[in-house]
Short mmCIF file of C-alpha atoms and ligand atoms in Angstrom, two decimals:
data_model
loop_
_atom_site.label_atom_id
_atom_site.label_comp_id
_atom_site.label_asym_id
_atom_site.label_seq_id
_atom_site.Cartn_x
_atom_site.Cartn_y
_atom_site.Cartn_z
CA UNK A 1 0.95 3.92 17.14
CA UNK A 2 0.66 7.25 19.20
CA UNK A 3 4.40 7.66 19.26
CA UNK A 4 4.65 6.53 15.41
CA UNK A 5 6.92 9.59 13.75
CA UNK A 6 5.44 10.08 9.92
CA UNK A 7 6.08 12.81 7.23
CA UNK A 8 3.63 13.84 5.03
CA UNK A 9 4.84 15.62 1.74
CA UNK A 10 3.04 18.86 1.05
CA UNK A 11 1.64 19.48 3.96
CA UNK A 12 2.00 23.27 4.01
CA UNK A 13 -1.90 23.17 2.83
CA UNK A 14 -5.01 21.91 1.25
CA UNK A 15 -5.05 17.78 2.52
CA UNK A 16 -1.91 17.79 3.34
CA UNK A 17 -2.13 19.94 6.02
CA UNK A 18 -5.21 18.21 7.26
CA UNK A 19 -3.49 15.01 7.61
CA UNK A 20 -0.09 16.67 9.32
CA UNK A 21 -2.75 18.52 11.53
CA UNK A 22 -4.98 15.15 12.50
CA UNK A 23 -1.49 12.43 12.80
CA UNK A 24 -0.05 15.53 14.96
CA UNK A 25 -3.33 15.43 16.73
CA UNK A 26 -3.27 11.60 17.45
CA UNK A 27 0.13 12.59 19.42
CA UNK A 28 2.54 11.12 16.30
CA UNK A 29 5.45 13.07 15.79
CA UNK A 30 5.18 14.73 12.03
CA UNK A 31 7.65 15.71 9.79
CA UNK A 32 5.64 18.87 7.95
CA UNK A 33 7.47 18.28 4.02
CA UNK A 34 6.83 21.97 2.19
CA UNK A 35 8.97 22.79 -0.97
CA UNK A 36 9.17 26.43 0.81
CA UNK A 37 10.60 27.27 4.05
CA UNK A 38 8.63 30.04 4.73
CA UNK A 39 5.54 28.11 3.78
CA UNK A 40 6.09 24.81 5.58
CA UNK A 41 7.02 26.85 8.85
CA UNK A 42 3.77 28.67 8.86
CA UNK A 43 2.34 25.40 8.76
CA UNK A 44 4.10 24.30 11.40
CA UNK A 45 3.38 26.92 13.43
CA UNK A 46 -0.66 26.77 12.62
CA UNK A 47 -0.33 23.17 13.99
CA UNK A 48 -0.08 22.14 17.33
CA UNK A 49 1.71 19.30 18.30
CA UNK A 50 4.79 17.07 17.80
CA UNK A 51 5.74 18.66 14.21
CA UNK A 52 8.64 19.83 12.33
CA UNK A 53 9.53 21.52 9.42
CA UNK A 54 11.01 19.44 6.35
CA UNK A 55 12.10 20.96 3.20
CA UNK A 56 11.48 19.24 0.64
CA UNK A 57 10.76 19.49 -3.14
CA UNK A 58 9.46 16.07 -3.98
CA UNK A 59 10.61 17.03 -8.30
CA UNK A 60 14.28 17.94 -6.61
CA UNK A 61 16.67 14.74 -5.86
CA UNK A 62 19.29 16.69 -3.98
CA UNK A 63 15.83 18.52 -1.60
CA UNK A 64 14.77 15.16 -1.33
CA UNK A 65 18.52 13.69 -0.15
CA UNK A 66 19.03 16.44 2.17
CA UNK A 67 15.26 15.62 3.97
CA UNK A 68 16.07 12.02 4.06
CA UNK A 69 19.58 12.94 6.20
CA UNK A 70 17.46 14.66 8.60
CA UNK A 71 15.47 11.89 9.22
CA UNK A 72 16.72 8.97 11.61
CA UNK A 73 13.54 7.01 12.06
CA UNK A 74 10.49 6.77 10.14
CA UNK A 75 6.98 4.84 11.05
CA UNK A 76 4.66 6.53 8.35
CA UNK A 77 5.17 8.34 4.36
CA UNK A 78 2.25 10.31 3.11
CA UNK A 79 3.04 10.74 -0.40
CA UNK A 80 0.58 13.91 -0.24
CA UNK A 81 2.15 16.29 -2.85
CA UNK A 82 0.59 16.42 -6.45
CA UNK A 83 0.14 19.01 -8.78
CA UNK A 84 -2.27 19.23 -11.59
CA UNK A 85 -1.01 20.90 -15.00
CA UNK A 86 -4.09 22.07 -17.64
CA UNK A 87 -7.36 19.90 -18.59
CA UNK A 88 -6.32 18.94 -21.75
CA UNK A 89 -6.92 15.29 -23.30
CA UNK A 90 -4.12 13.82 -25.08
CA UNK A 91 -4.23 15.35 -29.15
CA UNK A 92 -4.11 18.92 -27.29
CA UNK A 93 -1.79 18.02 -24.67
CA UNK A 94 1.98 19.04 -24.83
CA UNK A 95 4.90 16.31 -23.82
CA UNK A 96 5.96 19.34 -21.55
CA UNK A 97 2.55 18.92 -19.03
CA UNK A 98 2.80 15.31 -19.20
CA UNK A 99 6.75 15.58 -17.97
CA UNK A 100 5.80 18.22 -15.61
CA UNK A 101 2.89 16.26 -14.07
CA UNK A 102 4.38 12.88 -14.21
CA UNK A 103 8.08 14.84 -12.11
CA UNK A 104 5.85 15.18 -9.31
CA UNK A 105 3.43 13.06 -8.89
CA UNK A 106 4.97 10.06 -10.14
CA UNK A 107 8.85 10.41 -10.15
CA UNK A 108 8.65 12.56 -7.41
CA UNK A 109 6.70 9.61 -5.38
CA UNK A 110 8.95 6.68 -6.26
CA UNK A 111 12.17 9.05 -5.42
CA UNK A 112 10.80 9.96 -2.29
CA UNK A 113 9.88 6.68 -1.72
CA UNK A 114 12.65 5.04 -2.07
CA UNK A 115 15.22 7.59 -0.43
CA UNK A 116 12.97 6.83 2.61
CA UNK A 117 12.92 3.41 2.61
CA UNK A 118 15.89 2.68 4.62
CA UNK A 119 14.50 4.74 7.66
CA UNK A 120 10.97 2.91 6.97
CA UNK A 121 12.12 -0.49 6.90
CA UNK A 122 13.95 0.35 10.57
CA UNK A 123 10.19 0.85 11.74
CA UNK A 124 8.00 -2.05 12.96
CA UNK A 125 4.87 -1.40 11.19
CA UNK A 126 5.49 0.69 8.32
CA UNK A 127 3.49 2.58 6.56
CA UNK A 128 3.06 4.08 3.33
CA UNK A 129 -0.31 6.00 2.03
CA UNK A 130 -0.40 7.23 -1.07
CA UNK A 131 -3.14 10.36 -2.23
CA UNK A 132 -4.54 9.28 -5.86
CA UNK A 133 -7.27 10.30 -7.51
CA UNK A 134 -10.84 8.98 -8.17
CA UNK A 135 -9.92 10.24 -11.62
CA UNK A 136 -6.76 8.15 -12.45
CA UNK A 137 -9.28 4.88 -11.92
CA UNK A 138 -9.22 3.12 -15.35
CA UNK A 139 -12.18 1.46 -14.77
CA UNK A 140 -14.40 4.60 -13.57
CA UNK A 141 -12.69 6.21 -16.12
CA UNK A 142 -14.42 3.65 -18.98
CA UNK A 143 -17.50 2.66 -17.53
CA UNK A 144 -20.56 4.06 -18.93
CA UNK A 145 -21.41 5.72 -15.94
CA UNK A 146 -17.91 7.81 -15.56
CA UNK A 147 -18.67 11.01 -14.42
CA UNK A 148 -15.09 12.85 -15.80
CA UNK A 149 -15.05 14.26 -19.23
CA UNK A 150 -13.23 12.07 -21.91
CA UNK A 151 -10.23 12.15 -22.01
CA UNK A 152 -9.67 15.59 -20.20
CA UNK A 153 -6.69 16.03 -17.55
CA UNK A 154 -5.03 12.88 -19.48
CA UNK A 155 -1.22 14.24 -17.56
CA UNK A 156 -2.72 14.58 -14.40
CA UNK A 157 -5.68 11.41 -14.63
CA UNK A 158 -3.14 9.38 -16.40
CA UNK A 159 -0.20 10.18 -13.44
CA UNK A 160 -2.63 8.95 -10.96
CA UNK A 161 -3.05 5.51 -13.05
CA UNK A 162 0.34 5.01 -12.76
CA UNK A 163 0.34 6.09 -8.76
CA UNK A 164 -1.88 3.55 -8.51
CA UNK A 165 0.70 0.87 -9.98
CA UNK A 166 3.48 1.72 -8.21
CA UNK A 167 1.14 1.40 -5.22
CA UNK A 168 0.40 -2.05 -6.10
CA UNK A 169 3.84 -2.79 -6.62
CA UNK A 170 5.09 -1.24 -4.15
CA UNK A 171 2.77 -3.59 -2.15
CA UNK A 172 3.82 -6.64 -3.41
CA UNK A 173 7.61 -5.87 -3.17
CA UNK A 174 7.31 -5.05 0.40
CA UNK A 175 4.35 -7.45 2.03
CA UNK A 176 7.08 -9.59 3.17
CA UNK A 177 8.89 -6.72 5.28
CA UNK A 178 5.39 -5.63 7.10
CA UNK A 179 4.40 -2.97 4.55
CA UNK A 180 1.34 -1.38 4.38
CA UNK A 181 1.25 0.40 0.85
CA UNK A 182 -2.09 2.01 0.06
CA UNK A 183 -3.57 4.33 -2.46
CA UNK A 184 -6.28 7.23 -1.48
CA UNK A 185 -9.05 8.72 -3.47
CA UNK A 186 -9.65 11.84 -1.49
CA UNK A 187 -12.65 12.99 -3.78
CA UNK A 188 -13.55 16.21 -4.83
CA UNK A 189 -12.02 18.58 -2.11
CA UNK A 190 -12.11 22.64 -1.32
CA UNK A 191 -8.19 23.37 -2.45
CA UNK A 192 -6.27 24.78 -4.44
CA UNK A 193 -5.80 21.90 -6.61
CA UNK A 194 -7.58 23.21 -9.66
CA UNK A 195 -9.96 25.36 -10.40
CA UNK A 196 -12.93 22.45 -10.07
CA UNK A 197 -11.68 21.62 -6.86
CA UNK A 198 -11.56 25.64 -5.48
CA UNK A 199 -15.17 25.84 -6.37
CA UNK A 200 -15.96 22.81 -4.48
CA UNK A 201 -17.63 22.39 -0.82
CA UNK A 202 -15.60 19.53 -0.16
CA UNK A 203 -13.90 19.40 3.04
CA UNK A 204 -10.19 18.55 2.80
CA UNK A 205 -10.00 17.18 6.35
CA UNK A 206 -12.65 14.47 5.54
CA UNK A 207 -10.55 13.31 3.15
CA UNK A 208 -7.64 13.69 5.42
CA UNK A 209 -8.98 11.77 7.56
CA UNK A 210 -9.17 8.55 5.33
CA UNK A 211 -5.52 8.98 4.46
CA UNK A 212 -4.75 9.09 8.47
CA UNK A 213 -6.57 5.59 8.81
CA UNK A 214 -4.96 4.34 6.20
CA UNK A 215 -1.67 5.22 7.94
CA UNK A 216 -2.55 3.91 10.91
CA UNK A 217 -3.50 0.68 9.46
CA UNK A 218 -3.08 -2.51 12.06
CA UNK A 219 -0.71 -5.61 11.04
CA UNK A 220 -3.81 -7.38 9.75
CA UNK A 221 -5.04 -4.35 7.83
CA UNK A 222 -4.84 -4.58 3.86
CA UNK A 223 -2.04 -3.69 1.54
CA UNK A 224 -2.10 -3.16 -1.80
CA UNK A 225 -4.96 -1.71 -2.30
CA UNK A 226 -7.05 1.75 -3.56
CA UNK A 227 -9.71 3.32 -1.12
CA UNK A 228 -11.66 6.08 -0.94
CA UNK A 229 -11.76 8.85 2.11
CA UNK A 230 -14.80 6.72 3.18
CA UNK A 231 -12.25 3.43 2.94
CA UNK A 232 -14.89 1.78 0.28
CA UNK A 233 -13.16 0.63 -2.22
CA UNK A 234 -11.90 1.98 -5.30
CA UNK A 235 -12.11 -0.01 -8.93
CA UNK A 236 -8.69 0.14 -10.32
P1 NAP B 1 -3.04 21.81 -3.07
O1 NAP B 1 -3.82 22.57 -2.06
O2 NAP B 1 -2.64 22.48 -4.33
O3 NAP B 1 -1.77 21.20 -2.32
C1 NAP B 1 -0.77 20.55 -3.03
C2 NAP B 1 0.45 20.47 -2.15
O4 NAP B 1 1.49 19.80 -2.87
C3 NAP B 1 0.98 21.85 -1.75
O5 NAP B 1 1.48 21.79 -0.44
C4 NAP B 1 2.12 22.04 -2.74
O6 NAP B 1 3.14 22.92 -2.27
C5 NAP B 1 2.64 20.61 -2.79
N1 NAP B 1 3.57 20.39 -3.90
C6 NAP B 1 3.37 20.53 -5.22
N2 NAP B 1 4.49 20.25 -5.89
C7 NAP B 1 5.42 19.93 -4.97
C8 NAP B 1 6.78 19.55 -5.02
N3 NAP B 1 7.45 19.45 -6.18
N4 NAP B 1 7.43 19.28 -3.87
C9 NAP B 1 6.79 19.37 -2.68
N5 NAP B 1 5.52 19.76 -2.56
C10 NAP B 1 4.84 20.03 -3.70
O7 NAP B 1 -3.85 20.52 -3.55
P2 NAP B 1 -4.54 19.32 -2.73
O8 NAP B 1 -5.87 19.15 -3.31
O9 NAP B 1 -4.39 19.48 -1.28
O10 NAP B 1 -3.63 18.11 -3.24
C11 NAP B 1 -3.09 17.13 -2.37
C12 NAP B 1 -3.14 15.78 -3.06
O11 NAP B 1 -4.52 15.39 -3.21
C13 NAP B 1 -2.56 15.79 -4.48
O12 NAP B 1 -1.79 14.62 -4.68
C14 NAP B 1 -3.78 15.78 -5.37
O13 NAP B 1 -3.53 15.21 -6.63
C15 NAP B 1 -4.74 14.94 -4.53
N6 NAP B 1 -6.16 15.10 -4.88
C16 NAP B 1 -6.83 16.24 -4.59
C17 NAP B 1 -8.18 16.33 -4.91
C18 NAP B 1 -9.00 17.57 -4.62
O14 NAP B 1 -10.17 17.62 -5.00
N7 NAP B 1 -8.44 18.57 -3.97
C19 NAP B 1 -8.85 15.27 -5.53
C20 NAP B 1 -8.13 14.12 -5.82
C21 NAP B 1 -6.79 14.04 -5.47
P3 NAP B 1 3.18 24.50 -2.71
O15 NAP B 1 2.26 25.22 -1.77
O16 NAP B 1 4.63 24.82 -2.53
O17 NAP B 1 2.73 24.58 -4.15
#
């Protein structure tokens, strides 16, 4: 899949970056998405390779028609871009975080998604990765051995539970076409995330590097399903 073209949505730093830096690498062209100009282009610029700069503001339809134009052919979506508003479980939480949180990294997902999906379904093996969150797993999330606090991040964990679904659906609405729709648990990386996730020694390019193999999944590789950097799998 070396001459595979893929865009990865912001990818001006932290994993996103990583995984731009590591397709680009692998000789794939990559579209570098970045909200701002000035900070995608650096990007660009930091990377060597095939790349190119993409505006795009995955909470903005008309940023996110006018990437899609400049697009012709598409192989490979990494729906990188998340944000994370407050800690807060859901009696402190306002409807304004949720709605903020949910704009990106939900919305913002199944509108970039699906203004791409035209260019995607030109491609002969296309893929789509999605970066989740350990945290928005219901089941590690109840278990008595959870390791998140109750409750806390409820926008953010809870946006990442319903990721997750629209990964699995996405799955199952595509397997027929040759999808490959996948959801990443990157763990606990060095970024700018959160504050948790600044303090961290985790290196964002390890977990880029399970969102690259997921991208560059075979035709008998799986769909539909939630993986960790390490490609272990992930409880729902
Ligand atoms: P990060 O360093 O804060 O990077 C987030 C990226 O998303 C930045 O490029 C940011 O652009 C971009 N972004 C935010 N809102 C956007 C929008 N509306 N349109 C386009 N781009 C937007 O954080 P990160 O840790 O690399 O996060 C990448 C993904 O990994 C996220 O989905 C996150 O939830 C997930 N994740 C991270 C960790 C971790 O420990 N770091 C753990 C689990 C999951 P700007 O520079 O313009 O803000």
């Amino acid at each position: 899949m070396s001459n595979s073209i893929a865009l990865v949505t912001g990818a001006n730093k932290g994993i996103g970056i990583q995984i731009a830096r590591q397709l680009a690498d692998g000789g794939l062209t990559v579209y570098v998405g970045s909200r701002d100009a000035g900070r995608g282009q650096r990007a660009v610029d930091e990377i060597a390779g095939d790349t190119r700069l993409l505006v795009l503001d995955v909470a903005d339809e008309k940023s996110i028609a006018a990437a899609a134009e400049q697009v012709p052919s598409l192989d490979i979506l990494v729906n990188n871009a998340g944000i994370m508003v407050g800690n807060e479980t859901p009696p402190e939480a306002s409807v304004e975080a949720f709605r903020r949180t949910y704009e990106t990294n939900v919305f913002g997902v199944l509108a970039v998604t699906n203004a791409f999906l035209p260019v995607l379904r030109r491609s002969a093996h296309p893929r789509i990765v999605n970066i989740s969150s350990g945290t928005g797993s219901l089941t590690w999330s109840s278990g008595s051995e959870f390791s998140f606090s109750a409750g806390g991040g409820a926008a953010y964990r809870s946006s990442k539970s319903a990721l997750n679904a629209l990964t699995l659906f996405y799955a199952q609405s595509l397997a027929d076409e040759g999808f490959k729709v996948n959801a990443l648990a990157p763990g606990l990386r060095r970024t700018d995330l959160n504050d948790r996730a600044a303090a961290s020694d985790g290196d964002p390019a390890e977990a880029a590097a399970g969102a690259v193999a997921l991208a560059l999944l075979g035709d008998d590789g799986p769909t539909g399903e939630f993986r960790s950097w390490d490609l272990t799998d992930v409880p729902w």
